[in-house]
Amino acid sequence: MAIDPITLRQAPKLTPAAKAALARWRAARFGLFIHWGLYAIPAGEWRGEQVPGIGEWIMFSKKIPVADYEQLAAQFNPKRFDAAVIVRLAKEAGQRYLVITAKHHEGFAMYDSKADPYNVVAATPWRHDPLKDLARECKKQGVTLCFYYSQDLDWHHPDGAWNEWDFPKAGKDTDRYLREKVYPQLRELLTNYGPVGLIWFDTPLTITREQSAAIRAFVKKLQPSCLVSGRIGHGLGDYGIPRDNQMPPGRLVGDWEMCATLNHTWGFKKDDHTWKPAAQLIRTLVECVSKNASYLLNIGPDADGRVPAPSVARLRAVGQWLKKNGEAIYGAEPSPFAHDFSWGRITTKGRTLYLHLFEKPARILELRGLRTKVSAAAPLLAPKKALGHRQLTDPATGVPVLRLDLAGLRFTAPVTVLKLRLAAAPAVVAGPIQEPDGSLILLAGEARVGNDSPHAQPGLHLSPIGLTAGWRQTTDWLEWHGAVLAPGVFQVDVVSTHQHKEPWSGGHTARVEAAGRTLRKELTRDAEIPYTQAAYFPRIATRMGQLTITEPGDFTLRLRLDKIVPPPKDRPLWDDLTPLIVQVRLTPV
């Protein structure tokens, strides 16, 4: 699993068939990812050595020759595989679509491919096509069948990308690989298994825009309603995908999907027991929907075809919560607010707001910035228990304030949902507003980008998931306009991030200008902000110092970089090492 940043841009114009399919996919909100292949046999170990990293990349990690890796096929005989059980598990979890690895980077087809004998029917003693079983069960149980297909990385084909220990790069012909393997196998997948909801392409590292466009057109010609994932490359997908296990900081524009693991690996790895708690999975699902993303959650069956018991238990726990609270998830739209809240998240349906409480609240819950009149409020699971509510306007700032009286509310972990009926579609105050706990969170995605020269274009820009990118000029800046209701003394933190296996871009000198003061400091790792995906994209706080705000009202803050450290020559694959700013946090002292 990996992703090229260019895949984050949104799709070209959609056909009516694709628009209808996208609407159905969007309403589903929750899907099951399945990584299953020959890599389940070594399960993270090669010739007695535990191999670091994710399980399905073991061939690449150890640079295993094709001739040696091919021998795994003779051992693949998963007699415990049961498609009905797996599809039923997806149903029990509340997942409405299923994506299975038809061919991962190892190049082995997990179906009966006439285009290449390196497949599960021709090359294994099992001699069985699991995708036929899954297609039958998905149709029977009402789950949308989808296929993962690695269109660029293929470590088995001489012309596939990224096997240079067997096949020198100089001799590779990508067009030949596409012609000999990719197109014939896509034709098989799109003609032999009935309707396919989407093809989940991955890792567009070496193919050109023209090649990606041709693959997309080929899929649409065979099945016009079949969606194409954002990782087809070059912004040609029907929806966007952040990097693996990456949670966007704020609400997203357009259609998105977050793919994530139950532990750390995707394919089965016998020594990875870091299972995420069900409560975290439920909150992640809620957060995805609140930000306009669907949640594709992965399992890795073992070499016998069994789903690890911890995966089963956690998926069923998510399903139990969804049985009761699914109204606030399925078919829901994102929060009308671009930012998160300390108490939880918001999803929307028409004139209804769903407030998802992550912790037991105080008696009075205050929501700032909602302009629309609330006509009724109650717990989702106790609709007859009306909650008292009052709407007023802050006299100093004009910010609308909703106060909900939660006396007697029965909070049930991990998430309790409140349902608010509105007099009209929700309208909110744009921009950051100081929260009732006194904090003011300035998301990078809500900032204005500028440059000191009115005639110069800033190189700095905001990525589609709301992080800064391309910050190479000290004349560029970010600026926020927010509302402060309760003045005071605040600790100011600049929060940045990085992918956990890549270097953090520290050492730059930041300057904060606000409230008549200037705070300047080198970006250092002073603290980390806890959140659901901190293991993959830590949020690193640099303590800039304290700021005094003396009056309520409009508040402006500008962030600059006075010194930008040049990137090293050996840059990581995905990151240009310019600062990835998430937010600026003001916390009352």
Coordinates of C-alpha atoms in Angstrom, one line a residue:
M1 CA 0.0 0.0 0.0
A2 CA 1.3 3.4 -1.0
I3 CA 0.0 6.5 -2.7
D4 CA 1.3 9.1 -5.1
P5 CA 0.2 12.6 -4.0
I6 CA -1.1 13.3 -7.6
T7 CA -3.9 10.9 -6.9
L8 CA -5.5 13.2 -4.4
R9 CA -7.0 15.5 -7.0
Q10 CA -10.6 14.9 -7.9
A11 CA -12.0 13.1 -11.0
P12 CA -12.8 14.4 -14.4
K13 CA -16.4 14.9 -15.5
L14 CA -18.6 11.9 -14.6
T15 CA -21.1 10.2 -16.8
P16 CA -24.7 9.7 -15.6
A17 CA -23.9 6.1 -14.9
A18 CA -20.9 6.9 -12.8
K19 CA -22.7 9.7 -10.9
A20 CA -25.4 7.2 -9.9
A21 CA -22.8 4.6 -8.9
L22 CA -20.9 7.2 -6.9
A23 CA -24.1 8.2 -5.1
R24 CA -24.7 4.6 -4.1
W25 CA -21.1 4.2 -3.0
R26 CA -21.3 7.5 -1.0
A27 CA -24.4 6.4 0.8
A28 CA -22.8 3.1 1.8
R29 CA -20.1 4.9 3.8
F30 CA -18.4 1.6 5.1
G31 CA -16.6 -1.1 3.2
L32 CA -14.5 -4.2 3.8
F33 CA -11.0 -4.4 2.4
I34 CA -9.4 -7.9 2.0
H35 CA -5.7 -8.3 1.4
W36 CA -5.1 -12.0 0.5
G37 CA -2.4 -13.6 -1.5
L38 CA 0.7 -15.8 -1.4
Y39 CA 2.2 -13.4 1.1
A40 CA -0.2 -15.0 3.7
I41 CA 2.1 -18.1 3.7
P42 CA 5.3 -16.5 4.9
A43 CA 3.2 -14.2 7.1
G44 CA 6.0 -11.8 7.7
E45 CA 8.8 -14.3 8.0
W46 CA 11.3 -15.4 5.4
R47 CA 13.7 -18.3 6.0
G48 CA 13.5 -18.0 9.8
E49 CA 13.8 -14.2 9.8
Q50 CA 11.1 -11.8 10.9
V51 CA 10.8 -9.2 8.1
P52 CA 10.0 -5.6 9.2
G53 CA 7.2 -3.8 7.5
I54 CA 3.8 -4.8 6.1
G55 CA 3.2 -8.4 5.3
E56 CA 2.2 -8.1 1.6
W57 CA 5.4 -6.3 0.8
I58 CA 7.7 -9.2 1.9
M59 CA 8.8 -10.0 -1.6
F60 CA 10.0 -6.4 -2.2
S61 CA 11.4 -6.0 1.4
K62 CA 13.7 -9.0 1.1
K63 CA 14.2 -8.7 -2.7
I64 CA 13.1 -12.3 -3.1
P65 CA 13.8 -13.7 -6.6
V66 CA 10.8 -14.6 -8.7
A67 CA 12.0 -18.2 -8.9
D68 CA 12.0 -18.5 -5.1
Y69 CA 8.8 -16.6 -4.5
E70 CA 6.9 -18.6 -7.1
Q71 CA 7.4 -21.7 -4.9
L72 CA 4.9 -20.4 -2.5
A73 CA 2.1 -21.2 -4.9
A74 CA 2.7 -24.9 -4.5
Q75 CA 2.0 -24.5 -0.8
F76 CA -1.2 -22.5 -1.2
N77 CA -4.2 -24.7 -0.2
P78 CA -6.6 -22.6 1.9
K79 CA -9.2 -25.3 2.7
R80 CA -10.7 -23.1 5.5
F81 CA -11.7 -20.3 3.1
D82 CA -15.5 -19.8 3.2
A83 CA -16.8 -16.9 1.1
A84 CA -20.2 -17.1 2.7
V85 CA -18.6 -16.6 6.1
I86 CA -16.5 -13.6 5.0
V87 CA -19.4 -11.9 3.2
R88 CA -21.6 -12.5 6.3
L89 CA -18.9 -10.9 8.4
A90 CA -19.0 -7.8 6.3
K91 CA -22.8 -7.8 6.7
E92 CA -22.5 -8.2 10.5
A93 CA -20.0 -5.3 10.6
G94 CA -22.4 -3.1 8.7
Q95 CA -20.1 -2.9 5.6
R96 CA -22.0 -2.5 2.4
Y97 CA -19.2 -3.0 -0.2
L98 CA -16.3 -5.4 -0.3
V99 CA -12.9 -5.0 -2.1
I100 CA -10.7 -8.0 -2.6
T101 CA -7.1 -8.1 -3.9
A102 CA -7.5 -9.7 -7.3
K103 CA -3.9 -9.1 -8.0
H104 CA -1.5 -7.3 -5.6
H105 CA 2.1 -6.2 -6.2
E106 CA 3.4 -9.7 -6.0
G107 CA 1.8 -10.3 -9.4
F108 CA -0.2 -13.4 -8.4
A109 CA -3.8 -13.5 -9.6
M110 CA -6.3 -14.6 -6.9
Y111 CA -8.7 -15.9 -9.6
D112 CA -8.8 -18.1 -12.7
S113 CA -6.9 -15.9 -15.1
K114 CA -6.5 -17.2 -18.6
A115 CA -4.2 -14.3 -19.4
D116 CA -1.5 -15.5 -17.0
P117 CA -0.9 -19.0 -15.6
Y118 CA 0.5 -17.4 -12.4
N119 CA -2.8 -17.6 -10.7
V120 CA -4.6 -19.4 -7.9
V121 CA -6.3 -22.0 -10.1
A122 CA -3.5 -23.0 -12.5
A123 CA -0.5 -22.7 -10.0
T124 CA -1.8 -24.0 -6.7
P125 CA -3.0 -27.4 -5.4
W126 CA -6.2 -25.7 -4.3
R127 CA -7.2 -25.1 -8.0
H128 CA -10.2 -23.0 -6.9
D129 CA -11.4 -19.5 -7.8
P130 CA -12.3 -17.6 -4.6
L131 CA -13.6 -14.6 -6.5
K132 CA -16.4 -16.7 -8.0
D133 CA -17.4 -17.7 -4.5
L134 CA -17.3 -14.1 -3.4
A135 CA -19.3 -12.9 -6.4
R136 CA -22.0 -15.4 -5.7
E137 CA -22.2 -14.6 -2.0
C138 CA -22.1 -10.8 -2.5
K139 CA -25.1 -11.1 -4.8
K140 CA -26.9 -13.4 -2.4
Q141 CA -26.3 -11.3 0.7
G142 CA -26.6 -7.9 -0.8
V143 CA -23.0 -6.6 -0.6
T144 CA -21.4 -4.8 -3.6
L145 CA -18.4 -6.7 -5.0
C146 CA -15.3 -4.7 -5.9
F147 CA -11.8 -5.7 -7.0
Y148 CA -8.4 -4.3 -6.0
Y149 CA -5.9 -4.5 -8.9
S150 CA -2.3 -3.3 -8.8
Q151 CA -1.9 -1.7 -12.3
D152 CA 1.7 -0.5 -12.0
L153 CA 3.7 -2.4 -9.4
D154 CA 4.1 -6.0 -10.5
W155 CA 7.2 -7.8 -9.2
H156 CA 6.5 -11.0 -11.2
H157 CA 6.2 -9.6 -14.7
P158 CA 9.5 -8.5 -16.4
D159 CA 8.0 -5.2 -17.4
G160 CA 6.2 -4.5 -14.2
A161 CA 7.4 -1.7 -11.9
W162 CA 9.8 -2.0 -9.0
N163 CA 11.4 -5.5 -9.4
E164 CA 14.9 -4.5 -10.4
W165 CA 16.7 -7.4 -8.6
D166 CA 15.4 -9.8 -11.3
F167 CA 14.6 -7.4 -14.2
P168 CA 16.8 -4.4 -14.9
K169 CA 15.0 -1.1 -15.1
A170 CA 16.6 -0.3 -18.5
G171 CA 14.9 -3.2 -20.2
K172 CA 11.4 -2.6 -19.0
D173 CA 8.5 -1.8 -21.4
T174 CA 5.4 -0.6 -19.5
D175 CA 3.2 -0.6 -22.6
R176 CA 4.1 -4.3 -23.2
Y177 CA 3.2 -5.1 -19.6
L178 CA -0.1 -3.3 -19.8
R179 CA -0.9 -5.0 -23.2
E180 CA 0.1 -8.5 -22.1
K181 CA -1.2 -8.6 -18.5
V182 CA -3.2 -5.6 -17.2
Y183 CA -5.8 -5.2 -20.0
P184 CA -6.4 -8.9 -20.4
Q185 CA -6.9 -9.4 -16.6
L186 CA -9.1 -6.3 -16.3
R187 CA -11.2 -7.7 -19.1
E188 CA -11.6 -11.0 -17.2
L189 CA -12.5 -9.3 -13.9
L190 CA -15.1 -7.0 -15.6
T191 CA -16.7 -9.7 -17.7
N192 CA -16.6 -13.0 -15.7
Y193 CA -17.9 -11.9 -12.2
G194 CA -21.1 -9.9 -12.9
P195 CA -21.5 -6.2 -12.0
V196 CA -18.4 -4.8 -10.3
G197 CA -18.8 -1.7 -8.0
L198 CA -15.3 -0.4 -8.4
I199 CA -11.8 -1.2 -9.4
W200 CA -9.4 -0.2 -6.6
F201 CA -6.2 0.7 -8.4
D202 CA -3.0 1.4 -6.5
T203 CA 0.5 2.9 -6.6
P204 CA 0.7 4.8 -9.9
L205 CA 4.4 5.3 -9.7
T206 CA 5.8 4.8 -13.2
I207 CA 2.8 4.9 -15.6
T208 CA 2.0 8.1 -17.5
R209 CA -1.1 10.2 -17.5
E210 CA -2.0 8.8 -20.9
Q211 CA -1.6 5.2 -19.7
S212 CA -3.8 6.0 -16.6
A213 CA -6.4 7.6 -18.9
A214 CA -6.5 4.6 -21.2
I215 CA -7.0 2.2 -18.3
R216 CA -9.8 4.3 -17.0
A217 CA -11.5 4.4 -20.4
F218 CA -11.1 0.6 -20.7
V219 CA -12.9 0.0 -17.4
K220 CA -15.7 2.4 -18.3
K221 CA -16.2 0.8 -21.7
L222 CA -16.6 -2.6 -20.2
Q223 CA -18.8 -1.5 -17.2
P224 CA -19.9 2.2 -17.3
S225 CA -21.1 2.0 -13.7
C226 CA -17.9 0.7 -12.3
L227 CA -16.1 3.3 -10.3
V228 CA -12.3 3.9 -10.6
S229 CA -10.4 4.6 -7.4
G230 CA -8.2 7.7 -7.0
R231 CA -5.1 5.7 -7.1
I232 CA -5.3 5.1 -10.8
G233 CA -3.2 8.2 -10.8
H234 CA -3.0 11.7 -12.3
G235 CA -6.2 12.9 -10.8
L236 CA -8.3 10.5 -13.0
G237 CA -10.2 8.6 -10.3
D238 CA -13.9 9.0 -9.5
Y239 CA -13.0 9.8 -5.9
G240 CA -9.9 10.8 -3.8
I241 CA -7.9 8.7 -1.4
P242 CA -5.5 10.1 1.2
R243 CA -2.4 8.0 2.1
D244 CA -2.9 4.8 4.0
N245 CA -4.3 5.2 7.5
Q246 CA -4.4 9.0 7.1
M247 CA -7.1 11.0 8.7
P248 CA -7.6 14.5 7.1
P249 CA -7.6 17.3 9.7
G250 CA -10.9 18.9 8.5
R251 CA -13.9 18.4 6.3
L252 CA -13.1 17.6 2.7
V253 CA -14.4 18.9 -0.6
G254 CA -15.6 16.2 -3.1
D255 CA -15.8 12.4 -2.6
W256 CA -13.2 10.6 -0.6
E257 CA -12.4 7.2 1.0
M258 CA -10.0 6.5 3.9
C259 CA -8.4 3.0 3.8
A260 CA -7.2 1.7 7.1
T261 CA -6.0 -1.4 8.9
L262 CA -7.2 -3.2 11.9
N263 CA -3.7 -3.7 13.2
H264 CA -0.7 -2.3 11.3
T265 CA -0.3 -4.7 8.3
W266 CA -2.6 -5.3 5.4
G267 CA -1.8 -8.9 4.4
F268 CA -1.7 -11.4 7.2
K269 CA 1.4 -11.2 9.5
K270 CA 1.6 -13.6 12.3
D271 CA 3.6 -11.3 14.7
D272 CA 1.4 -8.2 14.4
H273 CA -1.1 -8.2 17.3
T274 CA -1.5 -4.5 17.6
W275 CA -5.3 -4.6 17.2
K276 CA -7.1 -1.3 17.3
P277 CA -9.9 -1.2 19.9
A278 CA -13.5 -1.3 18.6
A279 CA -14.2 2.0 20.2
Q280 CA -11.4 3.6 18.1
L281 CA -12.8 2.0 14.9
I282 CA -16.3 3.3 15.6
R283 CA -15.0 6.8 16.2
T284 CA -12.9 6.7 13.1
L285 CA -15.9 5.7 11.1
V286 CA -17.9 8.6 12.5
E287 CA -15.0 11.0 11.8
C288 CA -14.7 9.8 8.2
V289 CA -18.3 10.5 7.5
S290 CA -18.2 13.8 9.3
K291 CA -15.4 14.8 6.8
N292 CA -17.1 13.4 3.7
A293 CA -15.1 10.3 3.4
S294 CA -16.1 6.6 3.3
Y295 CA -14.2 4.1 5.5
L296 CA -12.6 1.0 3.9
L297 CA -11.4 -1.2 6.8
N298 CA -9.1 -4.1 6.0
I299 CA -8.8 -7.7 7.1
G300 CA -5.9 -10.1 6.1
P301 CA -7.0 -13.8 6.0
D302 CA -4.3 -16.3 6.8
A303 CA -2.9 -18.9 4.5
D304 CA -5.8 -21.3 5.4
G305 CA -8.3 -18.7 4.5
R306 CA -9.4 -17.9 8.0
V307 CA -10.0 -14.3 9.2
P308 CA -8.1 -13.7 12.5
A309 CA -10.4 -13.9 15.5
P310 CA -9.5 -10.4 16.8
S311 CA -10.5 -9.0 13.4
V312 CA -13.9 -10.8 13.6
A313 CA -14.6 -9.6 17.1
R314 CA -13.8 -6.0 16.3
L315 CA -15.8 -5.9 13.1
R316 CA -18.8 -7.4 14.9
A317 CA -18.6 -4.8 17.6
V318 CA -18.7 -2.0 15.0
G319 CA -21.7 -3.7 13.5
Q320 CA -23.5 -3.8 16.8
W321 CA -23.1 -0.1 17.1
L322 CA -24.2 0.5 13.6
K323 CA -27.4 -1.6 14.1
K324 CA -28.5 1.0 16.5
N325 CA -26.9 4.2 15.2
G326 CA -26.7 3.6 11.4
E327 CA -29.2 6.3 10.7
A328 CA -26.5 8.8 11.5
I329 CA -24.0 7.1 9.1
Y330 CA -25.6 5.5 6.1
G331 CA -26.5 8.1 3.5
A332 CA -25.2 10.9 5.8
E333 CA -23.5 14.0 4.6
P334 CA -20.5 15.7 6.3
S335 CA -20.6 18.2 9.1
P336 CA -21.6 21.8 8.0
F337 CA -18.5 22.9 10.0
A338 CA -15.1 22.5 8.5
H339 CA -13.4 21.9 11.9
D340 CA -13.7 19.2 14.6
F341 CA -15.0 19.6 18.1
S342 CA -13.4 18.5 21.4
W343 CA -16.6 16.6 22.4
G344 CA -17.0 14.6 19.1
R345 CA -18.2 15.0 15.5
I346 CA -21.3 16.0 13.4
T347 CA -23.0 14.3 10.5
T348 CA -25.9 15.7 8.5
K349 CA -29.0 14.6 6.6
G350 CA -31.1 17.4 5.1
R351 CA -32.5 19.3 8.0
T352 CA -31.1 17.0 10.7
L353 CA -27.8 17.2 12.6
Y354 CA -26.4 14.2 14.4
L355 CA -24.1 15.1 17.2
H356 CA -21.7 12.2 18.0
L357 CA -20.5 12.5 21.6
F358 CA -17.2 10.7 22.1
E359 CA -17.1 11.2 25.9
K360 CA -19.6 11.7 28.6
P361 CA -20.6 15.4 28.4
A362 CA -21.2 18.0 31.0
R363 CA -24.8 18.9 31.6
I364 CA -24.7 21.8 29.1
L365 CA -23.3 21.2 25.7
E366 CA -22.6 24.4 23.8
L367 CA -22.4 24.5 20.0
R368 CA -21.1 27.8 18.6
G369 CA -21.7 29.0 15.0
L370 CA -25.0 27.3 14.0
R371 CA -27.2 30.0 12.5
T372 CA -30.3 27.7 11.8
K373 CA -33.1 27.4 14.3
V374 CA -33.3 24.1 16.2
S375 CA -36.9 22.9 16.4
A376 CA -36.3 19.7 18.4
A377 CA -33.5 17.8 20.1
A378 CA -33.3 14.2 21.5
P379 CA -31.0 11.2 21.9
L380 CA -31.1 9.2 18.7
L381 CA -31.9 6.0 20.6
A382 CA -34.5 7.8 22.8
P383 CA -36.5 10.0 20.5
K384 CA -39.2 10.7 23.0
K385 CA -36.8 12.1 25.5
A386 CA -36.7 15.8 24.5
L387 CA -33.6 17.7 25.4
G388 CA -33.9 21.3 26.5
H389 CA -32.3 23.8 24.1
R390 CA -31.8 27.5 23.9
Q391 CA -30.3 29.6 21.1
L392 CA -28.8 33.0 21.8
T393 CA -26.3 35.4 20.3
D394 CA -22.9 36.3 21.9
P395 CA -23.2 40.1 22.5
A396 CA -19.5 40.9 21.8
T397 CA -19.1 38.9 18.6
G398 CA -22.5 38.2 17.2
V399 CA -21.7 34.5 17.1
P400 CA -24.8 32.3 17.5
V401 CA -24.7 29.9 20.4
L402 CA -26.8 26.8 20.9
R403 CA -27.0 25.4 24.5
L404 CA -28.3 21.9 24.9
D405 CA -29.4 20.7 28.4
L406 CA -28.3 17.1 28.7
A407 CA -29.7 16.5 32.2
G408 CA -30.6 12.8 32.4
L409 CA -28.9 11.8 29.2
R410 CA -27.7 8.2 29.3
F411 CA -24.2 8.2 27.7
T412 CA -23.3 4.9 26.2
A413 CA -19.6 4.4 25.2
P414 CA -18.0 4.6 22.8
V415 CA -20.3 7.1 20.9
T416 CA -23.7 8.5 21.9
V417 CA -25.7 10.3 19.2
L418 CA -28.0 13.2 19.6
K419 CA -30.5 14.1 16.9
L420 CA -31.3 17.7 16.2
R421 CA -34.1 18.7 13.9
L422 CA -33.7 22.1 12.2
A423 CA -36.1 24.5 10.7
A424 CA -34.0 24.6 7.5
A425 CA -30.8 23.2 6.0
P426 CA -28.0 24.0 8.4
A427 CA -26.2 27.3 7.9
V428 CA -23.1 28.0 10.0
V429 CA -20.6 30.8 10.6
A430 CA -17.5 30.3 8.4
G431 CA -14.1 30.2 9.9
P432 CA -12.7 29.3 13.4
I433 CA -14.6 30.1 16.5
Q434 CA -13.3 29.8 20.1
E435 CA -14.7 26.7 21.7
P436 CA -16.4 26.6 25.1
D437 CA -13.3 25.1 26.7
G438 CA -11.5 28.3 25.6
S439 CA -9.4 26.8 22.8
L440 CA -9.2 28.2 19.3
I441 CA -8.1 25.8 16.6
L442 CA -6.9 27.3 13.3
L443 CA -6.9 24.5 10.7
A444 CA -4.5 25.0 7.8
G445 CA -7.4 24.1 5.5
E446 CA -9.3 27.2 6.7
A447 CA -6.5 29.6 6.2
R448 CA -5.9 32.2 3.4
V449 CA -2.7 31.8 1.5
G450 CA -0.7 34.9 0.5
N451 CA 2.6 36.5 -0.3
D452 CA 4.2 39.7 0.8
S453 CA 4.3 41.0 -2.8
P454 CA 0.9 41.8 -4.3
H455 CA 2.3 40.8 -7.7
A456 CA 3.9 37.5 -6.7
Q457 CA 2.1 34.1 -6.7
P458 CA 2.7 32.2 -3.5
G459 CA 4.4 28.8 -4.0
L460 CA 2.8 27.7 -0.8
H461 CA -0.6 26.0 -1.3
L462 CA -3.0 23.8 0.5
S463 CA -3.3 20.1 -0.5
P464 CA -6.8 18.7 -1.1
I465 CA -6.7 17.1 2.4
G466 CA -5.9 20.4 4.1
L467 CA -2.2 20.4 4.7
T468 CA 0.4 22.9 3.5
A469 CA 2.6 22.0 0.6
G470 CA 5.4 23.6 -1.4
W471 CA 6.4 26.1 1.3
R472 CA 9.8 27.2 -0.1
Q473 CA 9.5 31.0 0.1
T474 CA 9.9 33.1 3.2
T475 CA 7.6 35.7 1.7
D476 CA 4.6 33.2 1.7
W477 CA 2.2 33.1 4.6
L478 CA -1.0 31.7 6.1
E479 CA -3.6 33.9 7.6
W480 CA -6.7 33.1 9.7
H481 CA -9.7 35.2 10.7
G482 CA -11.6 33.9 13.7
A483 CA -13.8 34.9 16.6
V484 CA -12.7 35.1 20.2
L485 CA -15.5 35.2 22.8
A486 CA -13.5 34.9 26.0
P487 CA -10.2 36.9 26.0
G488 CA -7.2 35.8 28.1
V489 CA -3.7 34.4 27.9
F490 CA -3.1 31.6 25.5
Q491 CA -0.4 29.1 24.7
V492 CA 0.3 29.1 21.0
D493 CA 1.3 25.8 19.3
V494 CA 2.2 25.3 15.6
V495 CA 1.2 21.7 14.8
S496 CA 2.8 19.8 11.9
T497 CA 2.8 16.2 10.7
H498 CA 4.6 13.6 8.7
Q499 CA 4.2 9.9 7.7
H500 CA 5.7 7.9 10.5
K501 CA 8.2 6.1 8.3
E502 CA 9.4 9.3 6.6
P503 CA 11.5 12.1 8.2
W504 CA 9.7 14.9 10.0
S505 CA 10.4 18.4 8.4
G506 CA 11.6 20.2 11.5
G507 CA 14.3 22.8 11.9
H508 CA 12.4 25.6 10.0
T509 CA 11.9 28.8 11.9
A510 CA 8.3 29.8 12.3
R511 CA 6.9 33.3 13.1
V512 CA 3.4 33.9 14.5
E513 CA 2.0 37.4 14.3
A514 CA -1.2 38.2 16.3
A515 CA -2.7 40.5 18.9
G516 CA 0.2 43.0 18.4
R517 CA 2.8 40.4 19.3
T518 CA 5.4 38.3 17.4
L519 CA 6.4 34.8 18.4
R520 CA 9.4 33.3 16.7
K521 CA 10.8 29.8 17.2
E522 CA 12.4 26.9 15.4
L523 CA 10.0 24.0 14.7
T524 CA 10.9 21.5 17.4
R525 CA 9.2 18.4 18.6
D526 CA 7.9 19.7 21.9
A527 CA 4.8 17.5 22.3
E528 CA 2.5 15.2 20.3
I529 CA -1.3 15.7 20.0
P530 CA -3.2 12.5 20.6
Y531 CA -5.8 11.4 18.0
T532 CA -7.0 8.2 16.3
Q533 CA -4.3 8.0 13.6
A534 CA -1.4 9.2 15.6
A535 CA 0.6 6.0 15.0
Y536 CA 0.8 6.8 11.3
F537 CA 0.7 10.6 11.0
P538 CA 1.8 12.0 14.4
R539 CA 0.8 15.6 15.0
I540 CA 3.8 17.4 16.4
A541 CA 3.3 20.5 18.5
T542 CA 6.0 23.3 18.6
R543 CA 5.4 25.5 21.6
M544 CA 5.8 29.0 20.2
G545 CA 5.0 30.9 23.5
Q546 CA 2.2 32.8 25.1
L547 CA -0.1 35.4 23.6
T548 CA -2.5 37.8 25.4
I549 CA -5.8 38.7 23.8
T550 CA -7.4 41.6 25.6
E551 CA -10.8 42.0 23.9
P552 CA -13.5 39.7 22.5
G553 CA -14.3 40.0 18.8
D554 CA -12.6 39.3 15.5
F555 CA -9.1 37.8 15.7
T556 CA -6.4 37.6 13.0
L557 CA -3.3 35.4 13.1
R558 CA -0.6 35.1 10.5
L559 CA 2.0 32.3 10.2
R560 CA 5.3 32.8 8.4
L561 CA 8.5 30.9 8.0
D562 CA 11.5 33.1 8.5
K563 CA 14.0 30.3 7.7
I564 CA 13.3 27.3 5.5
V565 CA 15.8 24.4 5.8
P566 CA 16.7 23.1 2.3
P567 CA 15.7 19.4 1.8
P568 CA 18.4 16.7 1.7
K569 CA 19.5 15.1 -1.6
D570 CA 18.0 11.8 -0.5
R571 CA 14.4 12.9 -0.3
P572 CA 11.8 10.3 0.6
L573 CA 9.5 9.0 -2.1
W574 CA 6.3 10.8 -1.2
D575 CA 7.3 14.0 0.7
D576 CA 9.2 17.0 -0.5
L577 CA 10.1 17.8 3.1
T578 CA 8.5 21.2 3.1
P579 CA 6.5 21.7 6.4
L580 CA 3.2 19.9 6.6
I581 CA 1.3 22.3 8.8
V582 CA -1.9 20.9 10.3
Q583 CA -3.1 23.7 12.5
V584 CA -2.2 26.5 14.9
R585 CA -3.7 25.9 18.4
L586 CA -4.4 28.5 21.0
T587 CA -5.0 27.0 24.4
P588 CA -6.0 29.1 27.5
V589 CA -3.3 29.2 30.1

